[in-house]
Coordinates of C-alpha atoms in Angstrom, one line a residue:
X113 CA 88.2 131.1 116.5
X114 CA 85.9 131.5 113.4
X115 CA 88.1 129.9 110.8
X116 CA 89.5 126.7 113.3
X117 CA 86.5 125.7 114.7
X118 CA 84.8 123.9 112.0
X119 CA 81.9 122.6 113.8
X120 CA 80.2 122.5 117.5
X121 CA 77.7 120.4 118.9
X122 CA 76.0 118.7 121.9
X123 CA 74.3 115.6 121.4
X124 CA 72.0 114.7 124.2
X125 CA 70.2 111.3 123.7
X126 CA 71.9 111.3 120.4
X127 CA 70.3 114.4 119.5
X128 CA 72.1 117.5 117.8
X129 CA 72.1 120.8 119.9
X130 CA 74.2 123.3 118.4
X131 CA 76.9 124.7 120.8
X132 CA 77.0 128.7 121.7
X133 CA 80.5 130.5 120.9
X134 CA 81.9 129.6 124.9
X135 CA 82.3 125.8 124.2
X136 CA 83.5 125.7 127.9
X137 CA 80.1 126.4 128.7
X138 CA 78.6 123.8 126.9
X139 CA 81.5 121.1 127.9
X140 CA 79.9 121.6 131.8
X141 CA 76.7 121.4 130.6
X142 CA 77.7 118.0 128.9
X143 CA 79.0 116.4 131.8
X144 CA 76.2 118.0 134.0
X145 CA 73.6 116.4 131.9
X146 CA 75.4 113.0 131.9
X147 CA 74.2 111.6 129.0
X148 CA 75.3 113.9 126.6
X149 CA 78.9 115.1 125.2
X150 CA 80.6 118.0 123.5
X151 CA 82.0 117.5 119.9
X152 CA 84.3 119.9 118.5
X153 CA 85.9 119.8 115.4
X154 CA 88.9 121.9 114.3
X155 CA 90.9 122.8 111.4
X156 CA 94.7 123.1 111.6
X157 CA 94.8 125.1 114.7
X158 CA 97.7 127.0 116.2
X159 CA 99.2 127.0 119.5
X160 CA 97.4 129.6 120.9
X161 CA 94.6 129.1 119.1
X162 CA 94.3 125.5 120.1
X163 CA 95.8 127.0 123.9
X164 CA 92.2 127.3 125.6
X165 CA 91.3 124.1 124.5
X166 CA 94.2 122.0 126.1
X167 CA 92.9 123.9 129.1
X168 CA 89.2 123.4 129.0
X169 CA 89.7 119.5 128.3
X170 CA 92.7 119.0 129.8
X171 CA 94.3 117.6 127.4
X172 CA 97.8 115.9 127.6
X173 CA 100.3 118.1 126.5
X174 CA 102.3 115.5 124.6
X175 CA 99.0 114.9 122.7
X176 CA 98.8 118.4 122.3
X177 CA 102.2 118.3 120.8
X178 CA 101.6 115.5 118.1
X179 CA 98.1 117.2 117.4
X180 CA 99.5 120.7 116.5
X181 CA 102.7 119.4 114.9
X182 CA 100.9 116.7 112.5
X183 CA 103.3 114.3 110.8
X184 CA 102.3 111.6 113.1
X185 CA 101.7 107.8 112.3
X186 CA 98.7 106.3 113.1
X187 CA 98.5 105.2 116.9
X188 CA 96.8 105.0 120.0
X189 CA 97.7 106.7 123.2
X190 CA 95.9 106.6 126.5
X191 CA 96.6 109.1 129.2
X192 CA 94.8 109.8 132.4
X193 CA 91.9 112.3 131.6
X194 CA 91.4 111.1 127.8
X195 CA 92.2 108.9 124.6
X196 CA 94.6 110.2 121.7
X197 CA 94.4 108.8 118.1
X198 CA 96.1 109.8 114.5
X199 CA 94.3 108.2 111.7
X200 CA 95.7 109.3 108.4
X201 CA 92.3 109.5 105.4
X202 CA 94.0 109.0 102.1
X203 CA 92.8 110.2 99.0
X204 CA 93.8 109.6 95.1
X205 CA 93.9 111.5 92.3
X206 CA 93.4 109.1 89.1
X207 CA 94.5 111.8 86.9
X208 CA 97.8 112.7 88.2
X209 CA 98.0 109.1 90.2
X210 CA 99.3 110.1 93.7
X211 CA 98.0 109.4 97.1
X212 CA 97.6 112.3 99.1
X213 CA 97.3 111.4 103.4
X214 CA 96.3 113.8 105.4
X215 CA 96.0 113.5 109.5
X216 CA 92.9 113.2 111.7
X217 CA 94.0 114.0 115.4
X218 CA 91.0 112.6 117.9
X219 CA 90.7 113.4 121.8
X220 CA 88.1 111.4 123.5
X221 CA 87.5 112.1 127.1
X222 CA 85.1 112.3 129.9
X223 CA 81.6 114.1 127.7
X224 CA 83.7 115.2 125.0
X225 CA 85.2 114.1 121.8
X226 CA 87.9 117.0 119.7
X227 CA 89.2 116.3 116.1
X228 CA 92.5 117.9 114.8
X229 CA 92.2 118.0 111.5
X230 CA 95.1 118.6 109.1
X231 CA 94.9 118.7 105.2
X232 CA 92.0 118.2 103.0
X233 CA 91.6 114.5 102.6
X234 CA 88.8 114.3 105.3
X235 CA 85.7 111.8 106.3
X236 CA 84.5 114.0 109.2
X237 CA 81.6 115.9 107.6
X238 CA 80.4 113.3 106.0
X239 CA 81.0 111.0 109.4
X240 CA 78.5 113.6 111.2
X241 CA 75.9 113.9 109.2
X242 CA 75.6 109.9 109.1
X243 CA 75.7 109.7 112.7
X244 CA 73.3 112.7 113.3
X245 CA 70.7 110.6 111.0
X246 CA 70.9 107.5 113.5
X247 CA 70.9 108.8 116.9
X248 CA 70.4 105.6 118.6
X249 CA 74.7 104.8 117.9
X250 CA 75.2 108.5 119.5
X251 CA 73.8 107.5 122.4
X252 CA 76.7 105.1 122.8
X253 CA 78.7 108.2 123.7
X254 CA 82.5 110.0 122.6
X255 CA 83.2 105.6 121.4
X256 CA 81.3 105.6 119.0
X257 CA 82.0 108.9 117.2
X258 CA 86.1 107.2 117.5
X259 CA 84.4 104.2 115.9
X260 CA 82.2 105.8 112.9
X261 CA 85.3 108.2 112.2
X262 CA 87.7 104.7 111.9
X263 CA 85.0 102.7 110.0
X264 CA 84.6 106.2 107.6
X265 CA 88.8 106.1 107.2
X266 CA 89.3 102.2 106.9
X267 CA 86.1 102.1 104.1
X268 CA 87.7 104.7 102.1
X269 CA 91.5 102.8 102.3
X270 CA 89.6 99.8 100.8
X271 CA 88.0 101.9 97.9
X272 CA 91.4 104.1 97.5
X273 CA 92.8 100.2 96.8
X274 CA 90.2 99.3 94.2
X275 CA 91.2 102.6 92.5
X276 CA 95.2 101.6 92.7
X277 CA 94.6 98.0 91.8
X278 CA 92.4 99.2 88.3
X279 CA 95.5 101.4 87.3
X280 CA 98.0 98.5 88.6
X281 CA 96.1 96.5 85.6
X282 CA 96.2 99.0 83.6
X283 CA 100.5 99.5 83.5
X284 CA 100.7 95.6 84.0
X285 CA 99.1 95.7 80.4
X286 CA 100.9 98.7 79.1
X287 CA 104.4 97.1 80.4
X288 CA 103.0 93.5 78.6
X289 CA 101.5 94.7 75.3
X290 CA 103.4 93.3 72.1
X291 CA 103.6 96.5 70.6
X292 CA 105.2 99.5 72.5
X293 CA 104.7 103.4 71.2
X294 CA 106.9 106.1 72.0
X295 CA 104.7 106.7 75.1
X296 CA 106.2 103.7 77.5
X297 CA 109.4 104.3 76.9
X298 CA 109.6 105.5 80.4
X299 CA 107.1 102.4 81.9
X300 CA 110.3 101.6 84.5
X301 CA 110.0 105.3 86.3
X302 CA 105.4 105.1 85.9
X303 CA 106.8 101.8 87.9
X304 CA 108.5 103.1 90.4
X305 CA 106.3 106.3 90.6
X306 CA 103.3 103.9 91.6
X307 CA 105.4 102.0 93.6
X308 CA 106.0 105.4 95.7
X309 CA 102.3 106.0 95.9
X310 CA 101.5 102.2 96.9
X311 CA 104.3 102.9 100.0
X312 CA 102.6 106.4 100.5
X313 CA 99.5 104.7 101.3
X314 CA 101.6 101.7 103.3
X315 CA 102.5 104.2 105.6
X316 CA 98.2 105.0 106.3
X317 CA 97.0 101.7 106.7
X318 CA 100.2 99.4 108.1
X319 CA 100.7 101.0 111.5
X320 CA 96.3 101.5 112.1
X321 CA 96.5 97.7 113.0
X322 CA 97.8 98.3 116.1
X323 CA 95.4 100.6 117.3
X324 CA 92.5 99.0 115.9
X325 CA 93.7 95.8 117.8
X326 CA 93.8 97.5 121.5
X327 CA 90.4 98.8 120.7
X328 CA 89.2 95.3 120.5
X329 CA 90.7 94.3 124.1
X330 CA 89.1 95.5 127.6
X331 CA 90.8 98.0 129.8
X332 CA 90.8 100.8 127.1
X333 CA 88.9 103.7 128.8
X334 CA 86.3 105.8 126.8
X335 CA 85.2 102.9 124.9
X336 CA 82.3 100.7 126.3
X337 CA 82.5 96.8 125.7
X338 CA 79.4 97.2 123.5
X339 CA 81.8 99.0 121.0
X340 CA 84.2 96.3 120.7
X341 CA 82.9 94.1 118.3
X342 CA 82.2 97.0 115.8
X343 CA 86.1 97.7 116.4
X344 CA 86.5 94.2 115.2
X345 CA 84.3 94.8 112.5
X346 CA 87.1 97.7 111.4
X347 CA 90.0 96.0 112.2
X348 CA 88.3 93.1 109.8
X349 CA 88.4 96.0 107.1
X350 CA 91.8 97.4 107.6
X351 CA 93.4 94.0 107.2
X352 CA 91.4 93.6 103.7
X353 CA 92.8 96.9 103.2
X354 CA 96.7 95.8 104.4
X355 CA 96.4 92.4 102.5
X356 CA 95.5 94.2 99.2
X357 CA 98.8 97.1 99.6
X358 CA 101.0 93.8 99.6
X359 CA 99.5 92.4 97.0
X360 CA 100.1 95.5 95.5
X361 CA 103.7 95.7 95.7
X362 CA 104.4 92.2 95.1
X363 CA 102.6 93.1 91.8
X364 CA 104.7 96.1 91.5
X365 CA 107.9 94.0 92.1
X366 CA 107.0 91.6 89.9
X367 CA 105.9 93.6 86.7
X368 CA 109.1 95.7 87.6
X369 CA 111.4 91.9 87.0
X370 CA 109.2 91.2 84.4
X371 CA 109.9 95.1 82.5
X372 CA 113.9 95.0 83.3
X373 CA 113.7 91.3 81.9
X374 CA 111.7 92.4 78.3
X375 CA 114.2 95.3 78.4
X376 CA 117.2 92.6 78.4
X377 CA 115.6 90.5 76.0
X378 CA 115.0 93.1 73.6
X379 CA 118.8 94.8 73.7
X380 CA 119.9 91.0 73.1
X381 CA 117.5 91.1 70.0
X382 CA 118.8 93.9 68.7
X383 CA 122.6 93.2 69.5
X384 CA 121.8 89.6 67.2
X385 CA 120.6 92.1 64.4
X386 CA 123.0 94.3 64.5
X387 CA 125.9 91.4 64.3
X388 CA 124.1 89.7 61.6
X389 CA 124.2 93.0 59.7
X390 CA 127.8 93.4 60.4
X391 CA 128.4 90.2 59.4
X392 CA 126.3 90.8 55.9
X393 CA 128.7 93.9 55.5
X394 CA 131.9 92.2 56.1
X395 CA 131.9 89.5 53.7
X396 CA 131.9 91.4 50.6
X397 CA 134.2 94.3 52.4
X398 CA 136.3 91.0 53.1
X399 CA 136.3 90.3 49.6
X400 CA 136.5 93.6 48.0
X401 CA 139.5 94.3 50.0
X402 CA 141.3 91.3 49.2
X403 CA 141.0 92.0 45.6
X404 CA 142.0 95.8 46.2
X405 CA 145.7 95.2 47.1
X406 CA 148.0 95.9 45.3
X407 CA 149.7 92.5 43.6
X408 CA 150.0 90.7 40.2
X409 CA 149.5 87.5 41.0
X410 CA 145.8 87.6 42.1
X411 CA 143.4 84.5 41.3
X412 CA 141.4 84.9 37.9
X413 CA 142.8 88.7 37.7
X414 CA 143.0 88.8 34.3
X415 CA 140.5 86.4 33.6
X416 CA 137.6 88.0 31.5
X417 CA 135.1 86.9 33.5
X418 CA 136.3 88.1 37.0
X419 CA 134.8 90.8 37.7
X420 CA 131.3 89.6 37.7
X421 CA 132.1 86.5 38.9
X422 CA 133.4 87.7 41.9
X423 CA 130.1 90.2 42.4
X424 CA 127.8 86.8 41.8
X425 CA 130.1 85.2 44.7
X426 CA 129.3 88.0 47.1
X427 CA 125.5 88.1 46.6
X428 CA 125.4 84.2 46.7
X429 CA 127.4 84.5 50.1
X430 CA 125.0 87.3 51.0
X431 CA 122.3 85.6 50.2
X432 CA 123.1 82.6 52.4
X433 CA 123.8 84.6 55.2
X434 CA 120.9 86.5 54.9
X435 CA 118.6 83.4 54.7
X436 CA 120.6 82.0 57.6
X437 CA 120.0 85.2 59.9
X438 CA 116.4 84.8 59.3
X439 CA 115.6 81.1 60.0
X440 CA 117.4 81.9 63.1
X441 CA 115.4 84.8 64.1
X442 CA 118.0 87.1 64.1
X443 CA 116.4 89.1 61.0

C-alpha cells in the first residue's frame, strides 16, 4: 500500500526507527520492546486496503466504519483494545473566503498509534517532525502523539479565527462606509456567505469540547495521568477558539440587522424624494390643467396679463416647495 501509507515509524525511547514494509512485524516488536510503539499514518484508505490493518490492531469495527466512511463529528470513543478520535483541521482560503474541514481519524492502542486521514487540510507532518525534535514527550507513549496532534488542530482553529475575524472587520466596514459603489450591492449574500463559513467551522471546533473534556478526567485508557494537564492546556485553547466562533456570529447577526436596517432607511429616503418630486410635478400639472378645460368663464382669461402671471405663480409655488423639500431633507 505505497500510496495509503503515508508514513511508518518506531519510536523507541522517543527515538525515530523507520518501519520495514510488514508493519505487523514491527507492531510485535513494539510491544516486545515495551517501551516503544508503532505509528502509522494513512491516507484515505479503502476497505481492503485498510482490511489488514483492522486485523493486525484489532481495531473495533465500528471505528473502522466511521474511519473509512469520513463525515464524522468530532468525538471520542473508547472500546476495549484501543481509543477512537475524529478531529476535523480546518483551513481558509482568504482569497475565495471558505473554510475547508477535512477529518483526522486516530486509533491509539496498546504500542501503537494509526491516523486516517481524509482531505488535505492536515497538521500531521508537521506534528511529527515537532515531536521527532523532542524525544523526551515521545517517551510518554501513543498519549502524547493524541495530545501533540489535538494541540497542532486546536492552535490552527485559533489562527483560522484571527483570519475570519480580520475579514469580519473588513465587511463590517464595507456594510458601514458612507459611500457605497456598485461593488456592495450584494453585501447581504457576502453576509450570509460568511455566515456559512463561520457555521462550517462551528461544526470543527463546537463538538471537540467534549472530547477534550474526558481527556482531562481519569479512567480514559491509553492516556497516562501525566498527560492530563496538557489536555487541559488544549481544552483551554479550544474554548478561546469556541468563544471567538460566537462572537463571530453574533457579529454576523448583528451587521446583518444593522445592513437590512440601512437598506430600509435608504428605500424610505428615496420614497421622500420621489414624493417630493411628484409633488413638484403636480402643482403646475394641477394648474395647467385647470386652465386647459374647456370654458369661458375662467379667472383673468382674457386678462392681458394672464398668461405670465399664471407661469410666475407656478414657479413661486415651485419654488416654495422646493425650498420646503430641502430644509426637510427630503431633497
Amino acid at each position: 500500500m505505497p500510496g495509503v501509507i503515508v508514513d511508518c515509524a518506531i519510536y523507541r525511547e522517543g527515538r525515530r526507527t523507520d518501519c520495514a514494509a510488514d508493519f505487523s512485524r514491527a507492531l510485535k516488536a513494539a510491544r516486545a520492546e515495551g517501551h516503544s510503539f508503532l505509528w502509522l499514518g494513512m491516507h484515505e484508505p479503502t476497505q481492503e486496503e485498510f482490511d489488514r490493518v483492522t486485523s493486525e490492531f484489532a481495531l473495533h469495527p465500528l471505528a473502522v466504519e466511521d474511519a473509512l466512511n469520513a463525515h464524522q463529528r468530532p468525538k471520542l470513543e473508547v472500546y476495549d483494545d484501543s481509543l477512537f478520535m475524529v478531529l476535523k483541521p480546518v483551513t481558509y482560503d482568504t482569497r475565495a473566503d471558505t473554510v475547508t474541514a477535512s477529518e483526522l481519524m486516530v486509533f491509539v492502542g496498546d504500542s501503537f498509534v494509526v491516523t486516517v486521514r481524509h482531505g488535505e487540510a492536515s497538521p500531521l507532518a508537521a506534528v511529527r517532525r515537532r515531536l521527532e525534535e523532542h524525544p523526551e514527550i515521545l517517551r510518554h507513549g501513543p498519549g502524547a502523539v493524541l495530545y501533540a496532534i489535538s494541540d497542532a488542530v486546536v492552535d490552527h482553529y485559533i489562527e483560522v479565527a484571527a483570519e475570519l475575524a480580520l475579514d469580519m472587520e473588513e465587511l463590517e466596514a464595507e456594510v458601514f462606509a458612507p459611500v457605497r459603489g456598485r461593488d456592495t450591492r450584494n453585501t447581504a449574500a457576502q453576509i450570509y456567505a460568511f455566515k456559512r463559513e463561520v457555521m462550517e467551522f462551528r461544526r470543527a471546533t463546537g463538538p471537540l469540547a467534549e472530547p477534550m473534556a474526558r481527556l482531562q478526567n481519569p479512567g480514559v485508557p491509553f492516556v497516562h495521568d501525566h498527560a492530563r494537564p496538557f489536555f487541559r492546556d488544549v481544552d483551554d485553547h479550544l474554548t478561546r477558539a469556541n468563544e471567538s466562533v460566537d462572537s463571530l456570529d453574533r457579529l454576523l447577526s448583528d451587521i446583518l440587522s444593522a445592513h437590512l436596517a440601512q437598506m430600509g432607511v435608504r428605500q424610505n429616503d428615496d420614497m421622500r424624494k420621489i414624493s417630493a418630486w411628484a409633488a413638484l410635478a403636480a402643482v403646475p400639472t394641477l394648474i395647467a390643467g385647470v386652465y386647459g378645460m374647456n370654458f369661458e368663464n375662467m379667472p383673468e382669461l382674457r386678462w392681458q396679463w394672464g398668461y405670465p402671471g399664471v407661469l410666475l405663480v407656478m414657479v413661486l409655488i415651485e419654488v416654495s416647495l422646493y425650498r420646503l423639500f430641502k430644509r426637510r431633507g427630503w431633497l
